[in-house]
XYZ file of C-alpha atoms in Angstrom:
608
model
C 0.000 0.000 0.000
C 1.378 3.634 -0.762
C 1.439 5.866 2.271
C -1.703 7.485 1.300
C -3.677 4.380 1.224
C -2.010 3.607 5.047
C -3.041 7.004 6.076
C -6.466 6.726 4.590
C -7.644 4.034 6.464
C -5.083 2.130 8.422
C -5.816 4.356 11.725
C -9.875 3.283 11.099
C -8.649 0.086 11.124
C -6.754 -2.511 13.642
C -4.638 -5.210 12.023
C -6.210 -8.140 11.847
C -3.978 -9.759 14.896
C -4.769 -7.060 17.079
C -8.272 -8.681 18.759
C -9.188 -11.786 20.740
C -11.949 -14.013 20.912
C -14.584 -14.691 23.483
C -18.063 -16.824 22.503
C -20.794 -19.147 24.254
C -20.614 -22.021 21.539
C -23.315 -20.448 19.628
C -21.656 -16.985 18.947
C -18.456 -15.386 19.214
C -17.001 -11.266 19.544
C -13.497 -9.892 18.627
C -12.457 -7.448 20.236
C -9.878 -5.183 19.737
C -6.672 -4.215 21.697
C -8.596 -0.834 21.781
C -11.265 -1.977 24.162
C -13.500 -2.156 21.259
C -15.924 -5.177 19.835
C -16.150 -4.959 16.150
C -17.377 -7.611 15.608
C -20.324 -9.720 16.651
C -23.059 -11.807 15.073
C -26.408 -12.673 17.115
C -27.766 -15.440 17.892
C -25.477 -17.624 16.308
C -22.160 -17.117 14.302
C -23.894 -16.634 10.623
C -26.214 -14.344 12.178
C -26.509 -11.150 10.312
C -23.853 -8.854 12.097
C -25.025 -6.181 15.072
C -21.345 -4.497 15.474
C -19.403 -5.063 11.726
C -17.128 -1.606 12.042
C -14.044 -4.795 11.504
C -15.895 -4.378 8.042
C -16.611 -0.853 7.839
C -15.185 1.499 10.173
C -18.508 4.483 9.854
C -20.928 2.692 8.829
C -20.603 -1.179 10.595
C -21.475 -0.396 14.549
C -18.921 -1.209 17.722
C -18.847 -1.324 21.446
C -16.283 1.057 22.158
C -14.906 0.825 25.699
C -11.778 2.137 26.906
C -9.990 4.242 29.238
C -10.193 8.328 28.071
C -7.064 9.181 28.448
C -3.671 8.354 26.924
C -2.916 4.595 27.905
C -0.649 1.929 26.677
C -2.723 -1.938 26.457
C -1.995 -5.189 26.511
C -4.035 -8.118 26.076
C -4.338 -11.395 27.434
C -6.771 -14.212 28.559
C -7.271 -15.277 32.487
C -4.994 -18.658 32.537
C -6.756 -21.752 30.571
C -10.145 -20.419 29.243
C -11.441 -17.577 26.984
C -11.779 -15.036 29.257
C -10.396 -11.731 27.534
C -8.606 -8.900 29.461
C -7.560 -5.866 27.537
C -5.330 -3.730 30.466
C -5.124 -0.014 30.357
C -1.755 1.405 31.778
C -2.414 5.450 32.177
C 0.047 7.840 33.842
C -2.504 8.201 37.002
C -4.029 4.394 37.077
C -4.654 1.054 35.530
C -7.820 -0.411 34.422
C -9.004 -4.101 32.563
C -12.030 -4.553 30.569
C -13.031 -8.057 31.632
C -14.555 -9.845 28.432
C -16.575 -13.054 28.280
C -19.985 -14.417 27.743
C -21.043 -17.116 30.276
C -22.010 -20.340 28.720
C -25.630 -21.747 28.722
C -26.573 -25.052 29.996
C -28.857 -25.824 27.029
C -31.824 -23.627 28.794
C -33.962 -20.559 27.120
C -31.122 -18.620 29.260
C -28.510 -19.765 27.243
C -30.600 -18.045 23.731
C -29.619 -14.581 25.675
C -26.261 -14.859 24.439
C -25.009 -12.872 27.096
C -22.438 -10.677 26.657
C -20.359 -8.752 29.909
C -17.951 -6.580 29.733
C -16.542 -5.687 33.565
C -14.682 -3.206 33.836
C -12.117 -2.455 37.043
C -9.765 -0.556 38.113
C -7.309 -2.086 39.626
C -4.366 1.102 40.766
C -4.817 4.392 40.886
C -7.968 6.319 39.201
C -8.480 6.065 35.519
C -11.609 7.932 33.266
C -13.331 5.324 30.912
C -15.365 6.488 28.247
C -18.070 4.125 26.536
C -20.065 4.142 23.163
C -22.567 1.072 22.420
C -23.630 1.613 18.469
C -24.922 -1.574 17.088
C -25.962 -1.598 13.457
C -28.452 -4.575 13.044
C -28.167 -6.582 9.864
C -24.928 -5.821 8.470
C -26.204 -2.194 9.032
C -29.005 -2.648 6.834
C -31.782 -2.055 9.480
C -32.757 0.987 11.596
C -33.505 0.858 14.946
C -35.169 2.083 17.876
C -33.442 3.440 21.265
C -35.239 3.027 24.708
C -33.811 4.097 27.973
C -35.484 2.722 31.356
C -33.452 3.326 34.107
C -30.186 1.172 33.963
C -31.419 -0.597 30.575
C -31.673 0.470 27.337
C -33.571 -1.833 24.292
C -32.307 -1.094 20.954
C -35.050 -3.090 18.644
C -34.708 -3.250 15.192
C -37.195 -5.436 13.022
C -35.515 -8.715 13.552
C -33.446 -8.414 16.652
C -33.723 -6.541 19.965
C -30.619 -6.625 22.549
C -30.762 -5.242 25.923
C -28.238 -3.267 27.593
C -27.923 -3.014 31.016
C -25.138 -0.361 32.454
C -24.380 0.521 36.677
C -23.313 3.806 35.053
C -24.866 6.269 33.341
C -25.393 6.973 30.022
C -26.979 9.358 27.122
C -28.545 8.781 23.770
C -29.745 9.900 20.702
C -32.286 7.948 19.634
C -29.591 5.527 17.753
C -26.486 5.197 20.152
C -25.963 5.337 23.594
C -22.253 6.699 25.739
C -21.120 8.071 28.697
C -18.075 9.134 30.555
C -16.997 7.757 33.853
C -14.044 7.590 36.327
C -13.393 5.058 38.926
C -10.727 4.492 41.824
C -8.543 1.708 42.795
C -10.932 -1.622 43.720
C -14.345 -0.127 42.284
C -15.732 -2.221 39.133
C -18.604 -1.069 36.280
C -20.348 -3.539 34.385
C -22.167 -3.427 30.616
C -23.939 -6.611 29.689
C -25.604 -7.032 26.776
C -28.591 -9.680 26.048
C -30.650 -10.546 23.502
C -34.606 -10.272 24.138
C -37.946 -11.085 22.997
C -39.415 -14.673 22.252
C -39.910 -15.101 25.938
C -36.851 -13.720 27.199
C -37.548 -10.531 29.336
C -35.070 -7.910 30.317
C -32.622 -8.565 33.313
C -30.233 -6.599 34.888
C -27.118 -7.339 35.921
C -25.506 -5.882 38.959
C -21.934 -5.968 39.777
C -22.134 -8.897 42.008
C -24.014 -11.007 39.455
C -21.277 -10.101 36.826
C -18.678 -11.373 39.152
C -20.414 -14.588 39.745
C -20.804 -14.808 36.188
C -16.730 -14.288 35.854
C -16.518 -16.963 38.088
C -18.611 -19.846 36.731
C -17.357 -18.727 33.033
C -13.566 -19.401 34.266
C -14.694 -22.446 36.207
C -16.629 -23.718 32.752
C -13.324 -23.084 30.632
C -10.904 -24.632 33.417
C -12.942 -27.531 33.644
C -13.714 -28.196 29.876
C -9.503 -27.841 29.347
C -8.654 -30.325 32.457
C -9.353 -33.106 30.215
C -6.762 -32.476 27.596
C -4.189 -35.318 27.656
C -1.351 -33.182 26.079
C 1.776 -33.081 28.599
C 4.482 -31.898 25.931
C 6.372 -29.267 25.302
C 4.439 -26.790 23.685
C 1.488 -27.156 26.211
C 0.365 -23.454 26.815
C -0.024 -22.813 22.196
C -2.097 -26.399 22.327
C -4.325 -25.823 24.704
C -4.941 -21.890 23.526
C -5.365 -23.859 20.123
C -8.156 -26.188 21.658
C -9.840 -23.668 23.431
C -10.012 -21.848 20.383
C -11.419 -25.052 18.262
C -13.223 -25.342 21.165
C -14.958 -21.506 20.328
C -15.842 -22.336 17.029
C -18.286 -25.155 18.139
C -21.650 -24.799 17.603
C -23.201 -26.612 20.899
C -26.894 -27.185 19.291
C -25.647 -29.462 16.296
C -21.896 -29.945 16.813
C -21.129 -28.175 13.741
C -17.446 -26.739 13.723
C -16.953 -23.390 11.843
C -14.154 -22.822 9.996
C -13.549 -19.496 10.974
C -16.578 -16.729 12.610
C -16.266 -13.958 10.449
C -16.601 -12.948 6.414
C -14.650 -11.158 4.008
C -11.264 -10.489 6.024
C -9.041 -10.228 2.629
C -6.415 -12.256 2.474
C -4.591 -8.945 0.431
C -5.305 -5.460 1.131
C -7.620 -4.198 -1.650
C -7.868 -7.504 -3.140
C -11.098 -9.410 -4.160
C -10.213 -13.120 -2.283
C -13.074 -12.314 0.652
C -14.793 -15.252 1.865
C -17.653 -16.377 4.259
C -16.259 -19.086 6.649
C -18.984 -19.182 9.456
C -19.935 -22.532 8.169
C -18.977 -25.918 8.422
C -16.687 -27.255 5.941
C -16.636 -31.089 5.887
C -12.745 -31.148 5.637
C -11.945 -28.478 8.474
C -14.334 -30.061 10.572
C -13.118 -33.503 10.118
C -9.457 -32.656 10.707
C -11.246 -30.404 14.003
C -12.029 -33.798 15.280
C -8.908 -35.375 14.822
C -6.572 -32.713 16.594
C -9.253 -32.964 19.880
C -9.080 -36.677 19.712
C -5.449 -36.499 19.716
C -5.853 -34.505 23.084
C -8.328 -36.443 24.986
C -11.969 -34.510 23.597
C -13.842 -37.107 22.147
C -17.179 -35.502 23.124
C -16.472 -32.786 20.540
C -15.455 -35.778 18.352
C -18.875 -37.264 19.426
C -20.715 -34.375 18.931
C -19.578 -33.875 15.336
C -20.769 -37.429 14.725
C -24.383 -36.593 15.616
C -23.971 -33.725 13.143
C -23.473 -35.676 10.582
C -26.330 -38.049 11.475
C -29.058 -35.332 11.909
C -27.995 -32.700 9.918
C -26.095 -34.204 6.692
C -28.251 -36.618 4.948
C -26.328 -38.738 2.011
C -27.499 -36.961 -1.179
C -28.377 -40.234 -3.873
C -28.460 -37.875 -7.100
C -26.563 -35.013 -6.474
C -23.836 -33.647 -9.799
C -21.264 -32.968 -6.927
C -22.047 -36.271 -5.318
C -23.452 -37.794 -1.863
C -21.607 -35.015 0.401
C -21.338 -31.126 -0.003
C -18.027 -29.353 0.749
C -20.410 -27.448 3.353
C -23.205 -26.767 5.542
C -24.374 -24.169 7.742
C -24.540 -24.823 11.117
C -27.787 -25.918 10.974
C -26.663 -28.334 8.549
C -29.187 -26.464 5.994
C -27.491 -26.950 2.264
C -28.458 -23.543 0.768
C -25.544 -21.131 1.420
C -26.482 -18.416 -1.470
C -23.524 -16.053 -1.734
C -24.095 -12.270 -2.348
C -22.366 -8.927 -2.015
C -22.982 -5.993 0.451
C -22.098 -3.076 -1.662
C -23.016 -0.678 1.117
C -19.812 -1.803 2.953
C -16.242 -0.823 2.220
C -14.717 -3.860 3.809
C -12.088 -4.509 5.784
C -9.347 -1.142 5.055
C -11.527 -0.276 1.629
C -10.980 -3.998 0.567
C -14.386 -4.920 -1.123
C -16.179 -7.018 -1.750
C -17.630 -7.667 1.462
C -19.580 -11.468 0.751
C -22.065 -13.344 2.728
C -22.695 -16.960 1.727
C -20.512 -19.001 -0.299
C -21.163 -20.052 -3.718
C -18.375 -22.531 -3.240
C -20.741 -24.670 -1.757
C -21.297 -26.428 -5.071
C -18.029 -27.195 -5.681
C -16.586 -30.760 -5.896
C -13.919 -31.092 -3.683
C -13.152 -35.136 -3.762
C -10.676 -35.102 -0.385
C -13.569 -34.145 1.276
C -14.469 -37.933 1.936
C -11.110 -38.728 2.510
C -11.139 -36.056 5.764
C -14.184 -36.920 6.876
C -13.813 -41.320 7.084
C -9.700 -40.779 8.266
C -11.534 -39.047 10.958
C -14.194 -41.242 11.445
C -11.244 -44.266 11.552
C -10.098 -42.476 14.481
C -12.722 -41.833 16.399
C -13.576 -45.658 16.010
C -10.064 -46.398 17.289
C -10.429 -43.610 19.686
C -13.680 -43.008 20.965
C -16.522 -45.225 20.763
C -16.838 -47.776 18.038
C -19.286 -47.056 15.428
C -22.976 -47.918 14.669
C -23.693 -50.544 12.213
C -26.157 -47.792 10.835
C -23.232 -45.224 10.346
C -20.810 -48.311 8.566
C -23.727 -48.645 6.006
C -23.268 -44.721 5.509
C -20.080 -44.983 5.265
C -20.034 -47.780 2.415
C -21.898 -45.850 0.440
C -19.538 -42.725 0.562
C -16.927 -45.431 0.001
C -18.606 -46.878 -3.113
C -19.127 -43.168 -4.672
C -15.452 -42.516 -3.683
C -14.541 -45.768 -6.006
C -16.879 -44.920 -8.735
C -15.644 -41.442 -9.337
C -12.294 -40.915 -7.244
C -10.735 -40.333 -11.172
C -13.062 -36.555 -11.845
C -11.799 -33.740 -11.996
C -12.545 -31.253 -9.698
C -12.021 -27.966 -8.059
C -9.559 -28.717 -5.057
C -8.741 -28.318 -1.704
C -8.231 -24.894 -2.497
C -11.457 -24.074 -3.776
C -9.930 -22.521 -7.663
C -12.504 -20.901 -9.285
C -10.323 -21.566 -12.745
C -12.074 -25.102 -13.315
C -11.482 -28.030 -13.080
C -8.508 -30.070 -12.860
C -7.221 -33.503 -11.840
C -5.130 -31.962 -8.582
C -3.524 -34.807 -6.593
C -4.512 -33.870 -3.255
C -7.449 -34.685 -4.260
C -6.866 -38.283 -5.492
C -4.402 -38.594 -2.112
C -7.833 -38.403 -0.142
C -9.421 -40.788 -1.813
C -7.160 -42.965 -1.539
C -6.839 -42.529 2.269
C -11.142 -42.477 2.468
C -10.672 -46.384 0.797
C -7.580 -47.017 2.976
C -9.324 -46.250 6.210
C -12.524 -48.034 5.435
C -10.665 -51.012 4.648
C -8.651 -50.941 7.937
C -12.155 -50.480 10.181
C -13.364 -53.210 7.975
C -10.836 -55.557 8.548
C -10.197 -54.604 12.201
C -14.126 -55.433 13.266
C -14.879 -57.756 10.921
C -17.307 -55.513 9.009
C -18.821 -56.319 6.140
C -17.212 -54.945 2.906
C -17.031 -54.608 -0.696
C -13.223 -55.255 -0.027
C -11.892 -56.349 -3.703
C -14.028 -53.183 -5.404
C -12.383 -51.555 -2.719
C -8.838 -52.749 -3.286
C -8.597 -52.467 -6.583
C -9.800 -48.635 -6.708
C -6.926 -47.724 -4.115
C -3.997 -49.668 -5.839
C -5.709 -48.030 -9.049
C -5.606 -44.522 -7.429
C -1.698 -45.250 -5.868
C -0.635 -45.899 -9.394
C -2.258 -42.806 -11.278
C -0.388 -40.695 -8.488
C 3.078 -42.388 -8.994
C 3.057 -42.140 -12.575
C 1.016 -39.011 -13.338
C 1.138 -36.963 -10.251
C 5.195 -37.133 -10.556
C 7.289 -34.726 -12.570
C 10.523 -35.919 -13.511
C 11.475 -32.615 -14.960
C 11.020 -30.943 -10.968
C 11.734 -34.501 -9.229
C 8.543 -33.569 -7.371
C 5.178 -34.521 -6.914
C 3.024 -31.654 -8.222
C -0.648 -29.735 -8.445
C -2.583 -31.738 -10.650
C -1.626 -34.603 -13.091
C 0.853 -34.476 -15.922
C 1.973 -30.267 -15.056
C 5.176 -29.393 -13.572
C 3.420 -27.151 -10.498
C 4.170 -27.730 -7.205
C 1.503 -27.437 -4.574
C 1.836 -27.363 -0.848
C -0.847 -30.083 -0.607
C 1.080 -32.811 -1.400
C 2.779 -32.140 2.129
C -0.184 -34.160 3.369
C 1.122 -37.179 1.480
C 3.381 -38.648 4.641
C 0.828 -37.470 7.009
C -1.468 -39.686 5.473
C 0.577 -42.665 5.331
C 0.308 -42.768 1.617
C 4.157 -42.764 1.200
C 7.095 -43.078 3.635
C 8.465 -40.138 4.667
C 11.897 -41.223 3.866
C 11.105 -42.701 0.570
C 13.366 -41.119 -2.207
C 10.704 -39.308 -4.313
C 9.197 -37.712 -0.696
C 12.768 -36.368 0.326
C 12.807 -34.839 -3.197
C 9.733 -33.374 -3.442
C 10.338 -32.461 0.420
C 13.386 -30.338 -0.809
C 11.521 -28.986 -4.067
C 8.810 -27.677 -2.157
C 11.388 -26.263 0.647
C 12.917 -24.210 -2.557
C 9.834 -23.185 -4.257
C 7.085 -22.824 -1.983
C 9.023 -22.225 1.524
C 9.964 -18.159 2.860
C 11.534 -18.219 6.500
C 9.662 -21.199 7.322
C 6.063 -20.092 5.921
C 4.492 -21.976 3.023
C 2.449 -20.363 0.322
C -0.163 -23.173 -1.733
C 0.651 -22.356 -4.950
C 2.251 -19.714 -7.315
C -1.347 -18.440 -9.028
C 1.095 -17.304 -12.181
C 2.213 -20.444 -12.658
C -0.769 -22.014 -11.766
C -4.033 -19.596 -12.468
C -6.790 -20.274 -10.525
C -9.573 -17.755 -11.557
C -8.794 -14.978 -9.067
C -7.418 -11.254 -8.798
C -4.324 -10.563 -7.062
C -1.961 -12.305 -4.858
C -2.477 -13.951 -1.187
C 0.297 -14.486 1.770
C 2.075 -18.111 3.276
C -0.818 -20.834 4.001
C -0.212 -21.241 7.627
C -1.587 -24.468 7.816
C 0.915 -25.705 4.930
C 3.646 -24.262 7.567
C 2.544 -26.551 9.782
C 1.984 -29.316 7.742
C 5.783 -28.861 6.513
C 6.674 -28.681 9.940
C 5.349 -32.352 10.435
C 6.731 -33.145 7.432
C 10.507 -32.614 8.155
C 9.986 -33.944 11.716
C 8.954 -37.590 10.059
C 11.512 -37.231 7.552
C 13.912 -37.177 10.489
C 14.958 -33.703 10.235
C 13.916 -32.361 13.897
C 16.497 -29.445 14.406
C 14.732 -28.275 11.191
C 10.886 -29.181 12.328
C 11.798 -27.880 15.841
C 13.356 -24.151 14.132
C 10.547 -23.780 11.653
C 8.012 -24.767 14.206
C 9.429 -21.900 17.030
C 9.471 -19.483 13.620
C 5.654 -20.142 12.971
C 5.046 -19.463 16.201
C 6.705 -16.460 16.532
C 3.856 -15.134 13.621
C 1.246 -15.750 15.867
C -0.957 -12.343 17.523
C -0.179 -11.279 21.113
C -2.728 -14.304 22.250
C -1.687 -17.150 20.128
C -4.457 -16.889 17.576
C -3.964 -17.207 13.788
C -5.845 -16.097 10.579
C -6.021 -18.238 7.110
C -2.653 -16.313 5.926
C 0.645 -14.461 7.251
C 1.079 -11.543 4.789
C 4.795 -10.409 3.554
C 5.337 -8.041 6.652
C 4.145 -10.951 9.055
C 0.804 -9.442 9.480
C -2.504 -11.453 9.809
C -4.631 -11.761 7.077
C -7.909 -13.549 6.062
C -10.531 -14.193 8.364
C -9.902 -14.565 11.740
C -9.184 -16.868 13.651
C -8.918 -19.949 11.676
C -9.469 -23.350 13.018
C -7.917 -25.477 10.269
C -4.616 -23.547 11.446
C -5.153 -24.602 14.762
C -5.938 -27.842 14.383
C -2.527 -28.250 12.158
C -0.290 -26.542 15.048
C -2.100 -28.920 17.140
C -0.770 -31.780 15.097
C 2.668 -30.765 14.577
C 3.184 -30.205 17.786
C 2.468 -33.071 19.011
C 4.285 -35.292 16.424
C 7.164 -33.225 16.688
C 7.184 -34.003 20.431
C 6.804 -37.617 19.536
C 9.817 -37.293 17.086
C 11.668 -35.615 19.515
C 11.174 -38.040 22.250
């Protein structure tokens, strides 16, 4: 960006990496190192958006709540949970905003969505200011202000949230703010709650908000006590779980793939996308990285989403399985365009829905039954009804493992015979036949074998370039393609054969800067988009794992401490790292978490 551009809008804008994340399993917020949420979705993450300003700095609505007068901040989360704390060091005090939102047990409480924000000072005396200005529906609704005592309803024609305040405040018929000071040990508290359909207005006085801190810290500490992980890299795993953990959807199970839309992943570019849904593939590797750690109720509860909410599709062009769902496990995801929004630093267009959604993307199945393997190795053997389902993705996988199709990387440029793609279906045959000979299951098991040995010897001879010494993008091209990274993860070749190690050093030429991975080089390889994109931090990862099974630790060990050096103040990571380490794409990303979670706990296995 020229310096014009950076003055233009980078001071209406925080970078990417500068928020954290709190949620209830239905909903999350970001919020900022300023003190301000900018973003938050209610009831549920694909929720049209009440505070978007991380979208549109005038026009998208925020919470603003911080201390009004010069301060330095810092940010961090209360030991093993998602509690936020965003500290406010002044020259006469210092002050914490306390952010959380207390979980539900299942109840009509829990469809509050509850959101506190406590607010202390802790030495000294420090002035706070506040601003509450939602903007319902991507700020496509108006709404009404109404101020009774301590509460104020803002109702627009779909939504109405409550906010309750111990301190004053003034309106103007849209927003509501006030100006406050407090001494050493005195507390404030803003909590805001969703109303209507038989939920009634409730306050929430300062000793309810602290029992609320309480039991929310208590839920976190408790859900984390059963993680299994004792290596070395314990505190980044378990603020990766607890993130994964975030991104749940308690109702159905569903796993997001990130909660929030359009974040580019280039300043001014066009690549914006709509993760708040589930993606088959992120949510099956979700399941593996918590089973590694001890979580198989998530792993369980992921299961049942794919009983109730993903039926098998008989005569469907993109075959039995979608790449995605919504949370709800509803099928229609129709992508549009919200021109009244300048996205994210002026970097239109800002998208809801995702027309990728009918996209074939083959390694879906092979995701989705390597994860199912291990949670029948796992967790809990499973049901003769769900082996039946399985066949049948099985038999699809054998009848048509050889189309093209769009990729793991979702190219709108068409279709093409990308290996990654044939990898996982060779690993979705693999696996079945493992469970099937493991519990005597019943099995189409020479169909079966003679599809994978089929699919093995289309990638030796035509996903190999002898002109890179590589295995490449697609079949027969000399492109190389971060994806095939995932070939010694998924036991489809050693990791010291000959033609790994080269293709291991290829990629560490081509595709490797300082330890970051980018996919793909779109010039070499066009894939139907504008502009360029930053490293794929889940490809770091996965190279990470990669040189730590090809016996190369002090290598794995270095790159790993690298990628973790690119992480935000709080551990968290978004889809990319851009070329001046900043996050970019939407935020945070659970496939990158889920691939840290791996790595680091193969690398401590390699390591010993």
């Amino acid at each position: 960006m020229t310096a014009e551009e950076l003055q233009s809008d980078g001071s209406r804008y925080l970078p990417i990496g500068e928020h954290g994340l709190i949620g209830d399993l239905r909903t999350v917020a970001l919020v900022g190192t300023n003190g301000t949420i900018d973003w938050y979705c209610c009831p549920r993450f694909d929720a049209p958006s009440v505070f978007g300003s991380i979208l549109d700095a005038d026009q998208g609505g925020s919470f603003e709540l911080a201390a009004d007068t010069p301060a330095r901040t810092k940010q961090f989360y209360f030991p093993d949970t998602n509690v936020l704390i965003t500290r406010f060091f002044a020259d006469d005090g210092v002050g914490e905003v306390q952010d959380f939102m207390p979980v539900g047990d299942g109840s009509r409480e829990a469809d509050r969505h509850r959101l506190i924000r406590r607010v202390a000072c802790v030495r000294g005396t420090l002035p706070f200011r506040v601003r509450v200005a939602p903007r319902f529906d991507y700020a496509r609704q108006p709404h009404t202000v109404h101020t009774r005592g301590e509460q104020t309803l803002f109702e627009s024609p779909s939504i109405s949230l409550a906010l309750t305040s111990t301190v004053p405040l003034d309106g103007d018929g849209r927003d509501v703010w006030g100006r406050f000071k407090l001494h050493e040990g005195e507390y404030a508290v803003f909590a805001l709650d969703r109303v209507g359909d038989g939920l009634a207005m409730r306050g929430c006085p300062i000793q309810e908000a602290e029992e609320e801190f309480a039991a929310t810290v208590r839920f976190w500490r408790r859900w984390l006590s059963a993680s299994r992980y004792r290596g070395r890299w314990r505190e980044v795993v378990h603020r990766s779980a607890l993130t994964l953990k975030l991104l749940t959807y308690a109702p159905t199970g569903g796993i997001v793939a990130a909660p929030t839309t359009s974040l580019p992943e280039q300043i001014h570019g066009g690549r914006n996308w709509d993760y708040r849904y589930v993606w088959i593939r992120d949510a099956a590797f979700c399941v593996y990285a918590l089973l590694r750690l001890g979580f198989t109720e998530e792993a369980e509860c992921f299961m049942a989403f794919l009983s109730k909410h993903v039926p098998l599709c008989s005569d469907c062009p993109t075959g039995p399985l979608q790449i995605m769902y919504g949370i709800d496990g509803r099928s229609e995801l129709p992508e549009q365009e919200l021109h009244h929004l300048e996205g994210y630093r002026g970097s239109a267009p800002v998208r809801i829905g995702n027309a990728a959604v009918n996209q074939l993307q083959l390694d879906i199945y092979g995701a989705l039954i390597d994860s199912i393997y291990l949670y029948d190795k796992w967790g809990q053997p499973i049901s003769s009804d769900r082996w039946d389902e399985l066949c049948t993705l099985v038999d699809w996988v054998c009848q048509n493992w050889d189309q093209p199709d769009e990729g793991i990387w979702e190219t709108r440029g068409g279709r093409k015979n990308f290996v990654y793609s044939r990898l996982m279906c060779w690993v979705a045959i693999e696996r079945a036949m493992r469970m099937a000979s493991h519990r005597g299951l019943p099995a189409d098991t020479p169909n079966w074998r003679r599809a994978r040995d089929a699919i093995y010897r289309e990638i030796m001879r035509r996903g190999w370039s002898s002109t890179l010494k590589a295995f490449v993008q697609h079949f027969e091209d000399d492109v190389l393609d971060a994806s095939v990274l995932m070939m010694p993860l998924a036991k489809f070749v050693s990791p010291t054969d000959p033609k790994w190690l080269s293709t291991l050093e290829a990629l560490g030429r081509e595709l490797v800067s300082d330890s970051l991975v980018y996919r793909y080089d779109p010039e070499a390889s066009p894939d139907g988009l504008q502009g360029v994109e930053g490293t794929f931090s889940i490809c770091s990862f996965w190279y990470v794992e990669a040189l730590a099974r090809a016996g190369r630790l002090d290598e794995a060990r270095l790159a790993f401490e690298k990628m973790l050096t690119y992480a935000n103040h709080l551990g968290l990571y978004a889809e990319e790292i851009g070329h001046t380490g900043e996050q970019l794409g939407n935020f945070p990303q659970a496939i990158t978490h889920l691939a840290l979670i791996s790595a680091a706990f193969n690398l401590d296995h390699a390591l010993g």
